[in-house]
Short mmCIF file of C-alpha atoms in Angstrom, two decimals:
data_model
loop_
_atom_site.label_atom_id
_atom_site.label_comp_id
_atom_site.label_asym_id
_atom_site.label_seq_id
_atom_site.Cartn_x
_atom_site.Cartn_y
_atom_site.Cartn_z
CA TYR A 1 -106.61 35.77 -56.17
CA ASN A 2 -103.04 35.62 -57.56
CA GLN A 3 -102.77 39.39 -56.34
CA LEU A 4 -104.17 38.37 -52.82
CA TRP A 5 -102.07 35.26 -52.74
CA LYS A 6 -98.92 37.87 -53.51
CA GLN A 7 -99.60 40.68 -51.31
CA ARG A 8 -100.87 38.74 -48.22
CA ASN A 9 -102.81 41.88 -47.24
CA LEU A 10 -106.25 43.49 -47.78
CA VAL A 11 -106.87 44.01 -51.44
CA ARG A 12 -109.46 46.51 -52.66
CA PHE A 13 -111.30 45.98 -56.05
CA GLU A 14 -114.25 46.98 -58.44
CA PHE A 15 -115.69 45.25 -61.44
CA ARG A 16 -118.82 45.32 -63.49
CA THR A 17 -121.24 42.42 -64.06
CA ALA A 18 -124.26 41.91 -66.28
CA ASP A 19 -127.52 39.72 -65.48
CA ASP A 20 -129.60 37.45 -67.83
CA ASN A 21 -131.05 40.85 -69.13
CA ASP A 22 -127.94 42.59 -69.70
CA ALA A 23 -128.54 45.01 -66.78
CA ALA A 24 -125.13 46.18 -65.90
CA SER A 25 -123.96 46.69 -62.11
CA VAL A 26 -121.03 47.81 -60.44
CA LEU A 27 -119.44 45.75 -57.46
CA GLN A 28 -116.76 47.08 -55.09
CA GLY A 29 -115.09 44.78 -52.42
CA GLU A 30 -112.26 44.03 -50.29
CA ALA A 31 -110.49 40.67 -49.48
CA ARG A 32 -107.80 38.92 -47.99
CA VAL A 33 -106.53 35.42 -47.77
CA ILE A 34 -106.24 33.84 -44.44
CA PHE A 35 -103.04 31.67 -43.92
CA ASP A 36 -102.50 28.66 -41.36
CA SER A 37 -99.62 28.14 -39.11
CA GLU A 38 -97.75 26.40 -41.84
CA ASP A 39 -98.26 29.28 -44.11
CA ARG A 40 -100.97 27.42 -46.27
CA PRO A 41 -104.00 29.44 -47.51
CA ARG A 42 -107.04 28.14 -45.58
CA ARG A 43 -109.90 30.65 -46.58
CA LEU A 44 -110.77 33.99 -48.43
CA VAL A 45 -112.64 36.48 -46.32
CA GLY A 46 -114.09 39.78 -47.49
CA THR A 47 -117.05 41.99 -48.57
CA LEU A 48 -118.86 42.92 -51.64
CA ILE A 49 -120.97 45.95 -52.39
CA ASP A 50 -123.16 47.00 -55.11
CA ILE A 51 -122.02 50.49 -55.89
CA THR A 52 -124.22 50.98 -59.13
CA GLU A 53 -126.28 53.83 -57.92
CA ARG A 54 -123.26 55.66 -56.36
CA ARG A 55 -121.46 55.40 -59.92
CA ARG A 56 -124.37 56.75 -61.48
CA LEU A 57 -124.80 59.82 -59.34
CA GLU A 58 -121.27 60.34 -59.73
CA SER A 59 -121.54 60.25 -63.40
CA LEU A 60 -124.49 62.68 -63.51
CA MET A 61 -122.69 65.14 -61.17
CA ARG A 62 -119.79 64.93 -63.83
CA ASP A 63 -121.95 65.56 -66.52
CA SER A 64 -123.71 68.20 -64.49
CA LEU A 65 -120.51 69.98 -64.04
CA ARG A 66 -119.00 69.68 -67.44
CA ARG A 67 -122.22 71.15 -68.83
CA MET A 68 -121.63 74.08 -66.08
CA ASN A 69 -118.49 74.83 -67.31
CA LEU A 70 -119.58 75.10 -70.72
CA PHE A 71 -122.24 77.22 -70.07
CA VAL A 72 -120.01 79.72 -67.60
CA GLU A 73 -117.33 79.66 -70.55
CA ALA A 74 -120.01 80.70 -73.06
CA VAL A 75 -121.66 83.49 -71.18
CA SER A 76 -118.14 84.97 -69.55
CA ASP A 77 -114.52 85.12 -70.00
CA VAL A 78 -113.73 84.34 -66.29
CA SER A 79 -116.42 83.46 -63.21
CA PHE A 80 -116.17 82.97 -59.50
CA ILE A 81 -117.77 81.59 -56.80
CA LEU A 82 -117.26 83.55 -53.60
CA ASP A 83 -118.51 83.11 -49.92
CA GLU A 84 -120.10 86.08 -48.11
CA THR A 85 -116.63 86.74 -46.70
CA GLY A 86 -115.25 87.16 -50.00
CA GLN A 87 -113.19 83.97 -49.97
CA TYR A 88 -113.02 82.37 -53.44
CA VAL A 89 -114.34 78.84 -53.54
CA GLN A 90 -114.33 77.87 -57.22
CA ILE A 91 -113.16 79.54 -60.52
CA PHE A 92 -114.32 78.80 -64.00
CA GLY A 93 -113.40 80.21 -67.51
CA GLN A 94 -111.87 79.91 -70.71
CA LYS A 95 -109.36 82.90 -70.18
CA PRO A 96 -107.12 82.32 -67.21
CA GLU A 97 -104.69 85.02 -68.47
CA LEU A 98 -107.40 87.40 -67.12
CA LEU A 99 -106.73 86.30 -63.57
CA ILE A 100 -104.26 88.37 -61.80
CA ALA A 101 -102.90 84.99 -60.12
CA PRO A 102 -103.32 81.35 -61.45
CA PRO A 103 -106.33 79.59 -59.85
CA SER A 104 -104.47 77.19 -57.57
CA GLU A 105 -103.27 80.48 -55.92
CA LEU A 106 -106.68 82.21 -55.53
CA ILE A 107 -109.00 79.25 -54.41
CA GLY A 108 -109.01 79.51 -50.53
CA ARG A 109 -107.80 83.13 -50.29
CA ASN A 110 -109.93 86.28 -49.61
CA MET A 111 -110.27 88.85 -52.41
CA LYS A 112 -109.84 91.55 -50.04
CA ASP A 113 -106.20 90.25 -49.75
CA VAL A 114 -105.39 89.94 -53.33
CA LEU A 115 -107.35 92.84 -54.90
CA PRO A 116 -106.87 96.56 -54.87
CA HIS A 117 -108.77 98.13 -51.71
CA GLY A 118 -111.04 100.14 -54.09
CA VAL A 119 -112.11 96.97 -56.33
CA ALA A 120 -112.51 94.75 -53.43
CA ASP A 121 -114.50 97.24 -51.45
CA SER A 122 -116.72 97.97 -54.43
CA LEU A 123 -117.23 93.89 -54.98
CA MET A 124 -118.25 93.46 -51.22
CA LYS A 125 -120.94 96.23 -51.58
CA ALA A 126 -122.30 94.55 -54.55
CA MET A 127 -122.05 91.04 -53.01
CA LYS A 128 -123.70 92.16 -49.92
CA LYS A 129 -126.75 94.01 -51.65
CA ALA A 130 -127.47 90.91 -53.66
CA LEU A 131 -127.49 88.46 -50.79
CA GLU A 132 -130.03 91.05 -48.88
CA THR A 133 -132.09 91.50 -52.00
CA GLY A 134 -131.84 88.17 -53.78
CA LYS A 135 -131.27 90.10 -56.81
CA GLN A 136 -128.38 90.32 -59.32
CA GLN A 137 -126.13 93.56 -59.25
CA ALA A 138 -124.24 94.77 -62.30
CA ILE A 139 -120.88 95.79 -61.77
CA GLU A 140 -117.67 97.38 -63.74
CA TYR A 141 -114.37 98.11 -62.64
CA GLU A 142 -110.68 98.52 -63.96
CA LEU A 143 -107.92 96.23 -62.73
CA LEU A 144 -104.05 95.79 -63.66
CA VAL A 145 -103.51 92.35 -64.77
CA GLY A 146 -99.91 91.69 -65.72
CA ASN A 147 -98.61 94.87 -67.48
CA ASP A 148 -102.02 96.07 -68.69
CA TYR A 149 -104.91 97.71 -67.00
CA ARG A 150 -108.16 95.58 -68.15
CA ARG A 151 -111.73 97.07 -67.86
CA PHE A 152 -114.36 94.21 -66.40
CA GLY A 153 -118.15 94.32 -66.69
CA GLY A 154 -120.51 91.44 -65.41
CA LYS A 155 -122.77 90.80 -62.51
CA MET A 156 -122.91 89.36 -59.05
CA VAL A 157 -125.48 86.55 -58.77
CA PRO A 158 -126.87 85.22 -55.24
CA MET A 159 -126.79 81.40 -55.00
CA GLN A 160 -128.90 78.70 -53.25
CA TYR A 161 -125.74 77.31 -52.18
CA SER A 162 -123.80 77.41 -48.89
CA GLN A 163 -120.11 77.10 -48.36
CA GLU A 164 -119.64 75.68 -44.81
CA GLY A 165 -122.48 77.52 -43.64
CA ARG A 166 -121.89 80.61 -45.39
CA GLN A 167 -123.95 82.39 -48.07
CA SER A 168 -122.18 82.55 -51.56
CA VAL A 169 -122.74 84.38 -54.99
CA ALA A 170 -121.53 83.82 -58.41
CA LEU A 171 -119.34 86.58 -60.17
CA PHE A 172 -119.55 86.38 -63.70
CA LEU A 173 -117.11 88.64 -65.76
CA VAL A 174 -116.37 89.76 -69.30
CA ASP A 175 -113.44 91.52 -70.36
CA ILE A 176 -114.88 94.87 -72.06
CA THR A 177 -111.57 96.57 -72.40
CA SER A 178 -111.57 96.87 -76.11
CA LYS A 179 -115.45 98.13 -75.89
CA HIS A 180 -114.57 100.62 -73.36
CA ARG A 181 -111.44 102.09 -75.25
CA THR A 182 -113.73 102.55 -78.22
CA GLU A 183 -116.95 104.23 -76.51
CA GLU A 184 -114.21 106.44 -74.77
CA ALA A 185 -112.56 107.41 -77.82
CA LEU A 186 -116.04 108.16 -79.65
CA ARG A 187 -117.03 110.01 -76.84
CA LEU A 188 -113.78 112.29 -77.02
CA SER A 189 -114.32 112.62 -80.71
CA TYR A 190 -117.74 113.57 -80.35
CA GLU A 191 -116.78 116.35 -77.41
CA ARG A 192 -114.20 117.74 -79.83
CA ARG A 193 -116.60 118.19 -82.67
CA ARG A 194 -119.07 119.95 -80.48
CA ARG A 195 -116.39 122.20 -79.24
CA ASN A 196 -115.43 122.88 -82.56
CA ASP A 197 -118.79 123.85 -83.75
CA TYR A 198 -119.32 125.93 -80.91
CA TYR A 199 -116.13 127.92 -81.36
CA ASN A 200 -116.66 128.33 -85.18
CA ASP A 201 -120.14 129.59 -84.37
CA LEU A 202 -118.70 132.24 -81.99
CA ILE A 203 -116.32 133.16 -85.04
CA ALA A 204 -118.96 133.34 -87.65
CA GLY A 205 -121.06 135.23 -85.32
CA LYS A 206 -123.93 132.88 -85.30
CA ARG A 207 -123.41 132.73 -81.41
CA GLN A 208 -122.85 135.35 -78.97
CA PRO A 209 -120.27 135.13 -76.10
CA PRO A 210 -121.59 135.04 -72.59
CA ASN A 211 -122.26 138.16 -70.78
CA GLY A 212 -118.83 139.91 -69.82
CA ALA A 213 -117.04 137.81 -72.64
CA GLU A 214 -115.73 139.84 -75.57
CA LEU A 215 -114.35 138.15 -78.58
CA ILE A 216 -111.05 139.94 -79.67
CA HIS A 217 -109.74 137.97 -82.85
CA GLY A 218 -110.50 134.79 -84.40
CA GLU A 219 -110.25 132.59 -87.49
CA SER A 220 -111.93 129.19 -88.56
CA PHE A 221 -111.03 126.79 -85.85
CA ASP A 222 -109.43 123.68 -86.79
CA GLU A 223 -109.51 120.25 -85.11
CA SER A 224 -105.72 119.86 -86.01
CA LYS A 225 -105.06 123.34 -84.31
CA PHE A 226 -106.78 122.27 -81.23
CA TYR A 227 -104.25 122.58 -78.83
CA SER A 228 -102.81 125.63 -80.30
CA PHE A 229 -105.14 128.15 -79.04
CA SER A 230 -103.89 131.17 -80.85
CA LEU A 231 -106.66 131.52 -83.22
CA LEU A 232 -109.26 132.41 -80.67
CA LEU A 233 -108.30 135.17 -78.22
CA ILE A 234 -110.97 136.03 -75.37
CA GLU A 235 -110.82 138.64 -72.84
CA SER A 236 -111.25 137.18 -69.43
CA TRP A 237 -114.83 136.45 -68.47
CA ARG A 238 -114.87 136.46 -64.76
CA GLY A 239 -112.17 133.71 -64.47
CA GLU A 240 -114.37 131.07 -66.09
CA ARG A 241 -112.62 128.70 -68.64
CA LEU A 242 -113.72 128.78 -71.91
CA GLU A 243 -115.15 125.03 -71.65
CA ASN A 244 -117.62 126.49 -69.32
CA TRP A 245 -119.54 128.48 -71.91
CA LEU A 246 -120.51 125.15 -73.42
#
């Protein structure tokens, strides 16, 4: 009442009550004081609405959103909700440093305007297939983030959710840069080892060069001398590279 008296205009308020059984209710209202011609308060007018159910639903929605955020953070490094045009609707994740721009600068923009053409095109194709088939699509791509190229793997999942009448998908991504680099190093190591074994078998006479090739001179092939090819001299074999023998 003191606030109504001082402001002399419409005042909105909200408070909690409890009945005899300790059942809580949330009430929301608005009111104002009517003054007479001599500036004396004559009556108080206003409305009062029970918004207990509304507040309960809002609380459930907040809890649901919080659980969803925790789930998304647990299964991915960064995730997006995109509409069918490629526009960013929502962004989640515990590693914002993996984004090419802050979330506030991406939401509302189209990924075709912020991502390299090749990456955006592959994501749009995966989105189209996910929406057409109703099945999630696996994706993997490389993207320059800051000063470093990062490799991402993940999936595009169709959602039963529309954004202003447009279909939408969820994009879950995990930074697999370290894993990819390790696998690539292992693959190269394996290929070099395979070549070493093949060259040494040629030198030892355990294998024969392909028809038309002649082994002129050779010694034991050593990985440390891989780029110095003076140990193995081979006459031209129809212009084919030695790797094509493997």
